[in-house]
Coordinates of C-alpha atoms in Angstrom, one line a residue:
M1 CA -9.8 -34.9 31.6
R2 CA -6.9 -34.9 29.2
E3 CA -8.1 -38.2 27.7
N4 CA -11.6 -36.8 27.2
L5 CA -10.3 -33.6 25.6
R6 CA -8.0 -35.5 23.3
D7 CA -10.9 -37.7 22.1
R8 CA -13.0 -34.6 21.5
C9 CA -10.1 -33.1 19.5
R10 CA -10.0 -36.1 17.3
E11 CA -13.7 -35.9 16.7
V12 CA -13.4 -32.2 15.7
A13 CA -10.4 -32.8 13.5
D14 CA -12.1 -35.6 11.6
R15 CA -14.8 -33.1 10.5
L16 CA -12.3 -30.5 9.2
D17 CA -11.6 -30.1 5.5
H18 CA -8.3 -31.9 4.8
D19 CA -7.7 -30.7 1.3
H20 CA -5.7 -27.7 2.5
P21 CA -3.8 -27.1 5.8
L22 CA -5.5 -24.6 8.1
T23 CA -3.7 -21.5 9.3
K24 CA -3.0 -21.0 12.9
D25 CA -5.8 -18.4 13.1
E26 CA -8.3 -20.8 11.6
M27 CA -7.2 -23.5 14.0
E28 CA -7.6 -21.1 16.9
V29 CA -11.2 -20.4 15.9
V30 CA -11.9 -24.1 15.8
A31 CA -10.3 -24.6 19.2
R32 CA -12.1 -21.7 20.8
R33 CA -15.5 -23.0 19.6
M34 CA -14.7 -26.4 21.0
L35 CA -13.7 -25.0 24.4
E36 CA -16.9 -22.9 24.5
E37 CA -19.0 -26.0 23.8
A38 CA -17.2 -27.9 26.6
D39 CA -17.5 -24.9 29.0
L40 CA -13.7 -24.8 29.5
S41 CA -11.5 -21.8 30.0
E42 CA -9.1 -20.2 27.6
G43 CA -6.2 -21.6 29.6
F44 CA -6.7 -24.8 27.6
L45 CA -6.4 -23.1 24.2
G46 CA -2.8 -23.8 23.3
W47 CA -3.1 -27.4 24.5
T48 CA -6.3 -27.9 22.5
M49 CA -4.8 -26.5 19.3
V50 CA -1.8 -28.8 19.6
N51 CA -4.0 -31.8 20.0
I52 CA -6.4 -30.8 17.2
S53 CA -3.4 -30.3 14.9
S54 CA -2.0 -33.8 15.8
A55 CA -5.4 -35.3 15.2
F56 CA -5.7 -33.4 11.9
W57 CA -2.4 -35.0 10.6
R58 CA -3.0 -38.5 12.1
K59 CA -4.1 -40.2 8.9
Q60 CA -1.6 -38.3 6.8
L61 CA 1.2 -39.5 9.1
S62 CA -0.1 -43.1 8.8
A63 CA 0.6 -42.9 5.1
V64 CA 4.3 -42.2 5.7
P65 CA 6.4 -45.3 6.3
P66 CA 8.3 -45.3 9.7
E67 CA 11.7 -45.0 8.0
R68 CA 10.6 -41.7 6.5
R69 CA 9.5 -40.3 9.9
L70 CA 11.5 -38.3 12.4
F71 CA 11.0 -38.7 16.1
L72 CA 12.0 -35.6 18.1
L73 CA 12.6 -35.8 21.9
P74 CA 13.5 -33.0 24.3
H75 CA 16.6 -32.9 26.5
C76 CA 14.4 -32.1 29.6
L77 CA 13.0 -35.6 29.8
K78 CA 16.4 -36.8 30.8
H79 CA 17.3 -37.6 34.5
A80 CA 19.3 -34.4 35.0
E81 CA 21.5 -35.6 37.9
G82 CA 24.4 -37.7 36.6
C83 CA 23.2 -38.0 33.0
P84 CA 26.1 -39.6 31.1
A85 CA 25.0 -38.5 27.6
D86 CA 27.1 -36.2 25.5
Y87 CA 26.1 -33.7 22.8
D88 CA 26.9 -33.0 19.2
Q89 CA 25.5 -30.6 16.6
F90 CA 22.4 -32.8 16.2
G91 CA 21.6 -32.9 19.9
M92 CA 22.0 -35.4 22.7
N93 CA 23.5 -38.9 22.3
C94 CA 21.6 -41.1 24.7
K95 CA 23.7 -43.7 26.6
E96 CA 20.6 -45.8 27.5
C97 CA 21.4 -45.9 31.2
G98 CA 17.8 -46.6 32.2
A99 CA 17.5 -43.5 34.4
C100 CA 14.8 -41.8 32.2
S101 CA 12.3 -42.7 29.5
I102 CA 14.3 -41.2 26.6
A103 CA 16.1 -44.5 26.0
D104 CA 12.8 -46.4 26.1
F105 CA 11.0 -44.2 23.6
R106 CA 14.1 -44.1 21.4
G107 CA 14.4 -47.9 21.4
V108 CA 10.8 -48.3 20.3
A109 CA 11.2 -45.7 17.5
E110 CA 14.5 -47.0 16.2
E111 CA 13.1 -50.6 16.2
M112 CA 10.3 -49.4 13.9
G113 CA 12.8 -47.6 11.6
Y114 CA 12.4 -43.9 12.7
R115 CA 15.2 -41.4 12.6
V116 CA 15.6 -40.1 16.1
L117 CA 16.8 -36.7 17.3
V118 CA 17.1 -35.5 20.9
A119 CA 17.2 -31.8 20.6
E120 CA 15.3 -28.8 22.0
G121 CA 13.2 -27.3 19.1
S122 CA 16.3 -27.5 16.9
P123 CA 16.2 -25.6 13.6
V124 CA 17.9 -28.7 12.1
V125 CA 14.5 -30.3 11.9
M126 CA 13.3 -28.1 9.0
K127 CA 16.6 -28.7 7.2
I128 CA 16.1 -32.4 7.6
I129 CA 12.6 -32.1 6.1
V130 CA 13.6 -29.8 3.2
G131 CA 16.6 -31.9 2.6
G132 CA 14.3 -34.8 1.7
Y133 CA 15.4 -37.1 4.5
V134 CA 12.0 -37.4 6.2
D135 CA 8.4 -36.8 5.3
A136 CA 6.7 -36.6 8.7
V137 CA 7.6 -35.7 12.3
V138 CA 6.4 -37.0 15.7
G139 CA 7.7 -35.4 18.8
V140 CA 7.5 -34.5 22.5
A141 CA 8.0 -30.9 23.6
C142 CA 7.0 -28.2 26.0
L143 CA 3.6 -26.7 25.2
N144 CA 5.0 -23.3 24.5
V145 CA 7.4 -24.8 21.9
L146 CA 4.6 -26.7 20.2
E147 CA 2.4 -23.6 20.1
K148 CA 5.1 -21.8 18.3
A149 CA 5.6 -24.6 15.9
I150 CA 1.9 -25.1 15.0
D151 CA 1.9 -22.3 12.4
K152 CA 4.9 -23.6 10.4
V153 CA 3.7 -27.2 10.5
L154 CA 0.1 -26.3 9.4
L155 CA 1.2 -23.9 6.6
A156 CA 3.9 -26.0 5.1
G157 CA 1.7 -29.1 5.1
I158 CA 4.2 -31.3 7.0
P159 CA 2.4 -34.3 8.7
C160 CA 3.2 -33.9 12.4
M161 CA 1.9 -35.3 15.7
A162 CA 3.1 -34.2 19.1
V163 CA 2.5 -34.9 22.8
P164 CA 2.9 -31.9 25.2
L165 CA 5.0 -32.3 28.3
L166 CA 3.0 -32.1 31.5
S167 CA 5.0 -29.1 32.7
S168 CA 7.4 -26.5 31.3
D169 CA 10.2 -27.2 33.8
C170 CA 13.5 -27.6 32.1
R171 CA 14.7 -30.5 34.3
N172 CA 13.3 -34.0 35.0
T173 CA 9.8 -33.2 33.5
K174 CA 7.1 -35.8 32.8
V175 CA 4.9 -36.7 29.9
D176 CA 1.9 -39.0 29.3
E177 CA 4.1 -42.0 28.4
S178 CA 1.3 -44.1 27.0
W179 CA 0.4 -41.3 24.6
V180 CA 4.0 -41.1 23.4
E181 CA 4.2 -44.8 22.8
E182 CA 0.8 -44.9 21.0
M183 CA 2.0 -42.0 18.8
I184 CA 5.3 -43.8 17.9
R185 CA 3.4 -46.9 17.0
T186 CA 1.1 -45.1 14.6
P187 CA 0.7 -47.9 12.0
Y188 CA 1.8 -47.5 8.4
V189 CA -1.3 -47.5 6.2
P190 CA -0.2 -46.8 2.5
A191 CA -2.4 -44.0 1.0
A192 CA -2.1 -41.0 -1.1
A193 CA -1.6 -37.7 0.7
Q194 CA -4.7 -35.6 0.9
T195 CA -3.6 -32.3 2.3
R196 CA -1.7 -30.0 0.0
S197 CA 1.9 -29.2 1.0
Y198 CA 4.6 -26.7 0.0
V199 CA 7.3 -29.1 1.0
H200 CA 7.9 -30.3 -2.5
L201 CA 8.4 -26.7 -3.7
M202 CA 10.7 -26.0 -0.8
R203 CA 12.8 -29.1 -1.7
A204 CA 12.8 -28.0 -5.4
A205 CA 14.2 -24.6 -4.4
S206 CA 16.8 -26.1 -2.2
G207 CA 17.8 -28.6 -4.9
L208 CA 18.7 -25.8 -7.3
F209 CA 21.9 -25.4 -5.3
E210 CA 23.1 -29.0 -5.3
S211 CA 26.3 -29.3 -7.3
Q212 CA 24.9 -31.3 -10.2
T213 CA 21.8 -29.2 -10.7
L214 CA 23.7 -25.9 -10.2
N215 CA 26.3 -26.9 -12.8
R216 CA 23.6 -27.9 -15.3
L217 CA 21.6 -24.7 -14.9
A218 CA 24.6 -22.3 -14.6
P219 CA 27.5 -24.3 -16.2
L220 CA 31.0 -23.4 -14.9
A221 CA 33.0 -21.4 -17.3
R222 CA 36.2 -22.8 -15.8
S223 CA 36.2 -26.6 -15.7
S224 CA 39.1 -26.5 -13.3
N225 CA 36.8 -25.3 -10.5
E226 CA 34.5 -28.4 -10.6
E227 CA 36.5 -30.6 -8.3
L228 CA 37.3 -27.8 -5.9
L229 CA 33.6 -26.8 -5.5
N230 CA 32.4 -30.4 -5.2
K231 CA 34.7 -30.8 -2.3
S232 CA 33.5 -27.7 -0.5
Q233 CA 29.7 -27.9 -1.1
P234 CA 27.5 -27.9 0.8
V235 CA 28.5 -28.8 4.4
D236 CA 32.2 -28.3 4.7
D237 CA 33.9 -25.0 5.5
A238 CA 33.8 -22.2 2.9
I239 CA 36.8 -22.1 0.5
T240 CA 39.7 -20.0 1.6
P241 CA 42.8 -18.5 -0.1
E242 CA 44.7 -21.7 0.9
N243 CA 42.2 -23.8 -1.1
L244 CA 43.0 -21.6 -4.2
E245 CA 46.8 -21.9 -4.0
G246 CA 48.1 -23.0 -7.3
A247 CA 44.7 -22.5 -9.0
D248 CA 44.3 -20.5 -12.2
P249 CA 44.0 -16.8 -11.0
I250 CA 41.3 -16.2 -13.7
A251 CA 39.2 -19.1 -12.3
A252 CA 39.4 -17.9 -8.7
T253 CA 36.6 -15.4 -9.0
E254 CA 34.2 -18.0 -10.3
A255 CA 35.2 -20.4 -7.6
I256 CA 34.6 -17.9 -4.8
A257 CA 31.3 -16.7 -6.3
Y258 CA 29.8 -20.2 -6.9
D259 CA 30.9 -21.4 -3.4
F260 CA 29.1 -18.5 -1.7
L261 CA 26.0 -19.0 -4.0
A262 CA 25.7 -22.7 -3.1
R263 CA 25.9 -22.4 0.7
G264 CA 23.7 -21.0 3.4
G265 CA 20.3 -19.2 3.3
K266 CA 16.7 -20.4 3.3
H267 CA 16.4 -20.1 -0.5
S268 CA 13.1 -18.3 0.1
R269 CA 13.3 -16.2 -3.1
P270 CA 13.8 -19.1 -5.4
F271 CA 11.0 -20.8 -3.6
I272 CA 8.7 -17.8 -4.3
T273 CA 9.5 -17.9 -8.0
L274 CA 8.9 -21.6 -8.3
A275 CA 5.8 -21.5 -6.2
A276 CA 4.4 -18.5 -8.1
Y277 CA 4.9 -20.3 -11.4
D278 CA 3.3 -23.4 -10.0
A279 CA 0.3 -21.4 -8.7
M280 CA -0.3 -19.8 -12.1
T281 CA -0.1 -23.2 -13.9
G282 CA -2.6 -25.1 -11.7
G283 CA -0.9 -25.4 -8.3
E284 CA -0.3 -29.1 -8.7
G285 CA 3.2 -28.8 -7.2
T286 CA 1.5 -28.8 -3.8
S287 CA -0.5 -32.0 -4.5
S288 CA 0.4 -35.5 -3.4
N289 CA 2.0 -35.9 -6.8
G290 CA 4.0 -32.7 -6.4
E291 CA 7.4 -34.1 -6.6
A292 CA 6.7 -35.7 -10.0
V293 CA 4.9 -32.5 -11.2
L294 CA 7.9 -30.3 -10.3
Q295 CA 10.2 -32.5 -12.3
D296 CA 8.5 -31.1 -15.4
V297 CA 9.1 -27.4 -14.5
P298 CA 11.1 -25.9 -17.5
D299 CA 14.7 -25.2 -16.8
A300 CA 14.1 -21.6 -17.9
V301 CA 11.9 -21.2 -14.8
R302 CA 14.6 -22.9 -12.6
R303 CA 17.2 -20.5 -14.0
A304 CA 15.0 -17.5 -13.3
A305 CA 14.6 -18.7 -9.7
L306 CA 18.4 -19.2 -9.5
S307 CA 19.0 -15.7 -10.8
I308 CA 17.0 -14.2 -8.0
E309 CA 19.3 -15.8 -5.5
T310 CA 22.5 -14.7 -7.3
F311 CA 21.4 -11.1 -7.0
H312 CA 20.5 -11.6 -3.4
K313 CA 23.8 -13.2 -2.6
A314 CA 25.6 -10.4 -4.5
S315 CA 23.9 -7.9 -2.3
L316 CA 24.9 -9.8 0.8
V317 CA 28.6 -9.9 -0.1
H318 CA 28.4 -6.1 -0.6
D319 CA 26.3 -5.5 2.5
D320 CA 28.8 -7.4 4.7
I321 CA 31.5 -5.1 3.4
E322 CA 29.5 -1.9 3.9
D323 CA 28.4 -2.9 7.4
D324 CA 31.7 -4.5 8.3
D325 CA 30.0 -7.7 9.4
S326 CA 32.3 -10.6 10.2
F327 CA 30.1 -13.6 9.6
R328 CA 27.6 -14.9 7.2
Y329 CA 25.9 -18.3 7.4
G330 CA 28.1 -19.3 10.3
Q331 CA 31.2 -18.8 8.2
P332 CA 33.6 -15.8 8.0
A333 CA 32.2 -13.3 5.5
V334 CA 33.8 -13.3 2.0
H335 CA 35.7 -10.1 2.6
Q336 CA 37.0 -11.5 5.9
R337 CA 38.5 -14.4 4.0
F338 CA 39.7 -12.8 0.8
G339 CA 39.8 -9.1 1.4
V340 CA 37.5 -6.3 0.5
A341 CA 38.6 -5.8 -3.1
T342 CA 38.2 -9.5 -4.0
A343 CA 34.9 -9.7 -2.3
I344 CA 33.5 -6.7 -4.2
N345 CA 34.6 -8.4 -7.4
A346 CA 33.0 -11.7 -6.4
G347 CA 29.7 -9.8 -5.8
D348 CA 30.0 -8.1 -9.2
Y349 CA 30.5 -11.5 -10.7
L350 CA 27.3 -12.8 -9.1
I351 CA 25.4 -9.9 -10.6
G352 CA 26.7 -10.7 -14.1
L353 CA 25.8 -14.3 -13.6
G354 CA 22.3 -13.4 -12.6
Y355 CA 21.7 -11.5 -15.8
R356 CA 23.4 -14.2 -17.9
L357 CA 21.0 -16.8 -16.5
L358 CA 18.0 -14.8 -17.9
S359 CA 19.4 -13.2 -21.1
R360 CA 20.9 -16.3 -22.6
S361 CA 18.7 -18.8 -24.4
M362 CA 19.8 -22.4 -23.6
I363 CA 18.9 -25.7 -25.1
G364 CA 15.3 -26.6 -24.4
D365 CA 14.2 -23.0 -23.6
S366 CA 11.0 -21.8 -25.2
V367 CA 10.9 -18.4 -23.5
S368 CA 9.7 -15.6 -25.9
A369 CA 11.7 -12.5 -26.4
A370 CA 9.0 -10.4 -24.9
T371 CA 8.9 -12.5 -21.7
R372 CA 12.7 -12.4 -21.4
V373 CA 12.7 -8.6 -21.8
D374 CA 10.0 -8.3 -19.1
L375 CA 12.1 -10.5 -16.7
L376 CA 15.2 -8.5 -17.3
D377 CA 13.4 -5.2 -16.9
S378 CA 11.8 -6.4 -13.6
L379 CA 15.2 -7.4 -12.2
A380 CA 16.9 -4.3 -13.4
A381 CA 14.3 -2.2 -11.7
A382 CA 14.7 -4.2 -8.5
H383 CA 18.4 -3.8 -8.6
V384 CA 18.2 0.0 -9.0
R385 CA 15.7 0.4 -6.1
L386 CA 17.8 -1.9 -3.9
S387 CA 20.9 0.3 -4.6
E388 CA 18.9 3.5 -3.9
G389 CA 17.7 2.1 -0.5
Q390 CA 21.1 0.9 0.5
G391 CA 22.6 4.2 -0.6
A392 CA 20.1 6.2 1.5
E393 CA 21.0 4.0 4.5
L394 CA 24.8 4.6 4.0
M395 CA 24.3 8.3 3.6
W396 CA 22.4 8.5 6.9
R397 CA 24.9 6.2 8.6
D398 CA 27.8 8.5 7.6
A399 CA 26.0 11.8 8.3
K400 CA 26.7 14.0 11.3
D401 CA 23.0 14.4 12.1
R402 CA 21.6 11.0 13.2
R403 CA 17.9 12.2 13.4
L404 CA 15.5 10.1 11.4
K405 CA 11.8 10.3 10.8
P406 CA 9.7 7.0 10.8
I407 CA 8.4 7.8 7.3
D408 CA 12.0 8.0 6.0
A409 CA 12.9 4.7 7.6
L410 CA 9.9 3.1 6.0
K411 CA 10.9 4.5 2.6
I412 CA 14.3 2.9 3.0
Y413 CA 12.7 -0.4 3.9
A414 CA 10.4 -0.3 0.9
L415 CA 13.4 0.2 -1.4
K416 CA 15.8 -2.3 0.3
T417 CA 13.6 -5.3 0.9
S418 CA 10.4 -5.2 -1.2
P419 CA 12.0 -5.3 -4.7
A420 CA 13.4 -8.8 -4.1
F421 CA 10.0 -10.2 -3.2
E422 CA 8.4 -8.4 -6.1
A423 CA 11.0 -9.6 -8.6
A424 CA 10.7 -13.2 -7.4
L425 CA 6.9 -13.2 -7.6
F426 CA 6.8 -11.4 -11.0
S427 CA 9.4 -13.8 -12.5
G428 CA 7.4 -16.9 -11.7
I429 CA 4.0 -15.3 -12.7
R430 CA 5.4 -13.8 -16.0
L431 CA 6.9 -17.1 -17.1
A432 CA 3.6 -18.9 -16.3
I433 CA 1.7 -16.3 -18.3
G434 CA 4.1 -16.8 -21.2
S435 CA 3.6 -20.5 -21.2
T436 CA -0.2 -20.7 -20.6
I437 CA -1.7 -17.7 -22.4
E438 CA -1.5 -17.4 -26.2
G439 CA -1.1 -14.1 -27.9
E440 CA 1.0 -11.1 -26.8
Q441 CA -2.0 -8.9 -26.3
A442 CA -3.7 -11.4 -24.0
Q443 CA -0.5 -11.8 -22.1
T444 CA 0.0 -8.1 -21.7
A445 CA -3.6 -7.7 -20.3
E446 CA -3.0 -10.4 -17.7
I447 CA 0.3 -8.9 -16.7
D448 CA -1.3 -5.5 -16.3
K449 CA -4.0 -7.0 -14.1
L450 CA -1.5 -8.6 -11.7
A451 CA 1.3 -6.1 -11.7
E452 CA -0.2 -3.7 -9.2
P453 CA -1.3 -6.4 -6.7
I454 CA 2.2 -7.9 -6.9
R455 CA 3.7 -4.5 -6.2
R456 CA 1.4 -3.6 -3.3
F457 CA 1.7 -7.1 -1.7
S458 CA 5.5 -7.1 -2.0
R459 CA 5.8 -3.6 -0.6
N460 CA 3.8 -4.4 2.5
L461 CA 5.4 -7.8 3.0
G462 CA 8.9 -6.3 2.6
V463 CA 8.4 -3.4 5.0
A464 CA 6.8 -5.7 7.6
F465 CA 9.7 -8.2 7.1
Q466 CA 12.3 -5.5 7.7
I467 CA 10.6 -4.2 10.8
I468 CA 10.7 -7.8 12.2
N469 CA 14.3 -7.9 11.2
D470 CA 14.9 -4.8 13.4
L471 CA 13.1 -6.4 16.3
N472 CA 15.1 -9.6 15.8
D473 CA 18.3 -7.5 16.1
W474 CA 17.5 -7.1 19.8
I475 CA 17.4 -10.9 20.2
G476 CA 20.6 -11.7 18.3
D477 CA 21.2 -14.2 15.5
S478 CA 23.2 -17.2 16.5
S479 CA 23.4 -18.6 12.9
N480 CA 25.2 -15.5 11.8
K481 CA 27.0 -15.1 15.1
L482 CA 25.5 -11.7 15.6
S483 CA 25.0 -10.2 19.1
A484 CA 21.8 -8.3 20.1
G485 CA 21.7 -4.6 19.2
A486 CA 24.1 -4.8 16.3
D487 CA 22.2 -2.2 14.3
V488 CA 22.7 0.5 17.0
I489 CA 26.4 -0.1 17.3
A490 CA 26.9 -0.2 13.6
G491 CA 24.9 3.1 13.2
R492 CA 22.3 1.7 10.8
P493 CA 19.1 3.6 10.4
T494 CA 16.1 1.6 11.8
L495 CA 12.5 2.3 12.4
L496 CA 13.0 1.6 16.1
W497 CA 15.5 4.5 16.2
A498 CA 13.2 6.8 14.4
L499 CA 10.1 5.9 16.5
A500 CA 12.1 6.5 19.7
L501 CA 13.4 9.9 18.6
E502 CA 9.9 10.9 17.6
R503 CA 8.3 10.1 21.0
L504 CA 11.1 11.0 23.5
D505 CA 11.5 14.4 25.1
E506 CA 14.5 16.6 24.2
V507 CA 16.7 15.3 27.1
D508 CA 16.1 11.6 26.2
Q509 CA 16.5 12.3 22.5
A510 CA 20.0 13.8 23.3
S511 CA 20.8 10.7 25.3
L512 CA 19.8 8.4 22.5
L513 CA 21.7 10.4 19.9
N514 CA 24.7 10.2 22.1
V515 CA 24.5 6.4 22.1
A516 CA 25.4 6.4 18.4
E517 CA 28.7 8.0 19.2
D518 CA 31.6 5.9 20.5
D519 CA 33.2 8.2 23.0
G520 CA 35.5 5.5 24.3
E521 CA 34.2 6.0 27.8
R522 CA 31.3 3.5 27.7
T523 CA 31.4 -0.1 26.7
V524 CA 29.3 -1.5 24.0
G525 CA 27.1 -3.2 26.6
Q526 CA 26.5 0.1 28.4
R527 CA 25.5 1.8 25.2
L528 CA 23.1 -1.0 24.3
K529 CA 21.5 -0.9 27.8
I530 CA 20.8 2.9 27.4
A531 CA 19.4 2.4 23.9
E532 CA 17.1 -0.5 25.0
M533 CA 15.9 1.5 28.0
L534 CA 15.0 4.5 25.8
Y535 CA 13.3 2.3 23.2
R536 CA 11.1 0.8 25.9
K537 CA 10.4 4.2 27.5
S538 CA 9.3 5.5 24.1
G539 CA 7.2 2.5 23.3
A540 CA 9.2 1.9 20.1
F541 CA 9.0 -1.9 20.4
D542 CA 5.2 -1.9 20.8
L543 CA 4.7 0.6 18.0
A544 CA 6.9 -1.5 15.7
F545 CA 4.7 -4.6 16.3
Q546 CA 1.7 -2.5 15.6
L547 CA 3.2 -1.4 12.2
V548 CA 3.9 -5.0 11.4
D549 CA 0.2 -5.8 12.0
K550 CA -0.8 -2.9 9.8
H551 CA 1.4 -3.9 6.9
Q552 CA 0.5 -7.5 7.3
A553 CA -3.2 -6.6 7.1
K554 CA -2.6 -4.6 3.9
A555 CA -0.7 -7.6 2.3
E556 CA -3.6 -9.9 3.3
Q557 CA -6.1 -7.5 1.8
V558 CA -4.2 -7.8 -1.5
A559 CA -4.4 -11.6 -1.3
D560 CA -8.1 -11.5 -0.5
E561 CA -8.7 -9.7 -3.8
L562 CA -6.9 -12.3 -6.0
E563 CA -9.1 -14.4 -8.3
A564 CA -6.7 -17.4 -8.7
E565 CA -7.1 -19.6 -5.7
P566 CA -3.6 -21.2 -5.8
L567 CA -2.0 -17.8 -6.0
R568 CA -4.2 -16.4 -3.2
R569 CA -3.2 -19.4 -1.1
L570 CA 0.5 -18.8 -1.8
F571 CA 0.2 -15.1 -0.8
Y572 CA -1.3 -16.1 2.5
F573 CA 1.4 -18.7 3.0
L574 CA 4.1 -16.0 2.4
V575 CA 2.5 -13.7 4.9
D576 CA 2.4 -16.3 7.6
T577 CA 5.8 -17.7 7.1
V578 CA 7.9 -14.6 6.2
L579 CA 6.4 -12.5 9.0
E580 CA 7.5 -14.6 11.9
R581 CA 7.3 -12.4 14.9
P582 CA 10.1 -12.6 17.5
E583 CA 9.4 -12.9 21.2
M584 CA 10.9 -9.9 22.9
S585 CA 12.2 -10.5 26.4
S586 CA 10.9 -8.4 29.2
P587 CA 13.3 -6.2 31.1
E588 CA 14.3 -7.2 34.6
L589 CA 12.2 -5.4 37.1
V590 CA 13.6 -4.1 40.3
S591 CA 11.2 -3.4 43.2
L592 CA 11.5 0.0 44.7
V593 CA 8.9 -0.6 47.4
T594 CA 9.6 -2.2 50.8
A595 CA 7.2 -4.9 51.5
A596 CA 4.9 -4.1 54.4
P597 CA 5.3 -6.4 57.5
V598 CA 2.8 -9.2 57.7
A599 CA 0.3 -8.4 60.5

């Protein structure tokens, strides 16, 4: 039956339009129609979508040489009892003992030239792709893991094939081994990529922070820092006071600021600026020739993208101080390493660097004065609104009355998160308008036409993103070493808090408000359990997801109305990738009913 279904998936995939990757929703429509025609139940939906996706990318993956492919295997295929393999940060190091099929698959893949990783849905995969080490992925994983990955794979345009495990057990599971070997042996057939991909733009954004490029776009004022920063970027530990011993005290601020700028983060804001510029100048950065096209992007555009990140990183330095967070990007926060005063100063330096990147005309720049003024005005407005939103949050956190209305929480979100998206989009679009449209009057008309859609899209995207961030807080964040429920313990205003207060009765409201107070009698864990219980009782989690859906729909409506197809596609891509919903765990249920005796 699986063989027949897979063959049918290939027939369906061959008929699809391969010019653009489908969204997960579009793929679901195709899969549902196929199941209806085959008179099969919805229980096959996820499996069918995974196999249609694999078939969709089959020819694209063939065009990638094996040495540019990554083969991903799960831990659970190992023979659990007595497995001699050890682990490092990249996963399991197989000892090839012959007890399971991992070594067999790995041997075939390595013989062909693949890079092989044995890890369970590791985030390192995306880093490997964006880092430029591989151009395609083949893998084996649990069906639920593959279902989650479909969206990112489809949207980013990464050629990917996968074989689902035959069960979701975490020990000694099985897989259709002949399918896996057939997938690994997908022959190399040189051809131009057909499906558009955002991978080239992702790599271009990440590449801005490599030492050589960063020093070209934002030259160090203190040459003595060059050797120090080259040693610390990008994988080693962040610089510490010990690294700066004997260094010029005046150069220290620059070293701290540049080190923090270059490490960590997804670089999503620089990506948005580069992608918006590309979309408004033809969208060829997503074509098969995207890497070459993006090499011709003016440095003025790269500096604008870089400036967005400097403002973002400055806000993170200051936020970590204001929230007394201990870690950032898996490293001790700047103020934990250098003290509060030095960290504030480093954040201020990054703000100055951001404005300098835009205000100064450098060799090769052809940005008009009007364009430069518009960029600076947009970023200044974003900076002011961000400070207003952060200020409102701090005032609430330090107030005696912890009551908060949902509308006020949403206003804070709109001020704190949306301006960065708006500034990133506006910068790329404004620079494109300045380079493609002649005449100041014509440029102004085009700017006026797009300004309101950019604002509405960014506002809804930012609010939905921040709500998701609230929900993620109840899962925790291992990359930043955060435990679940940190917002409640830190006393930060959240929509979840406001929704719960609005829907609970007076007694439960008092209990929730009491959670915010550290009376010394309850542990952090006890306070969090009470808060979670009251959130669930009020329906706050479900309401929050509904609000994400509402703001996502509004953002998509803005995208629907855009005339430029590459820009419309970018807006859809941002919605689907930025608004990645978390999976909330269900509370443990305790039965209060005694089972009736069996007759």
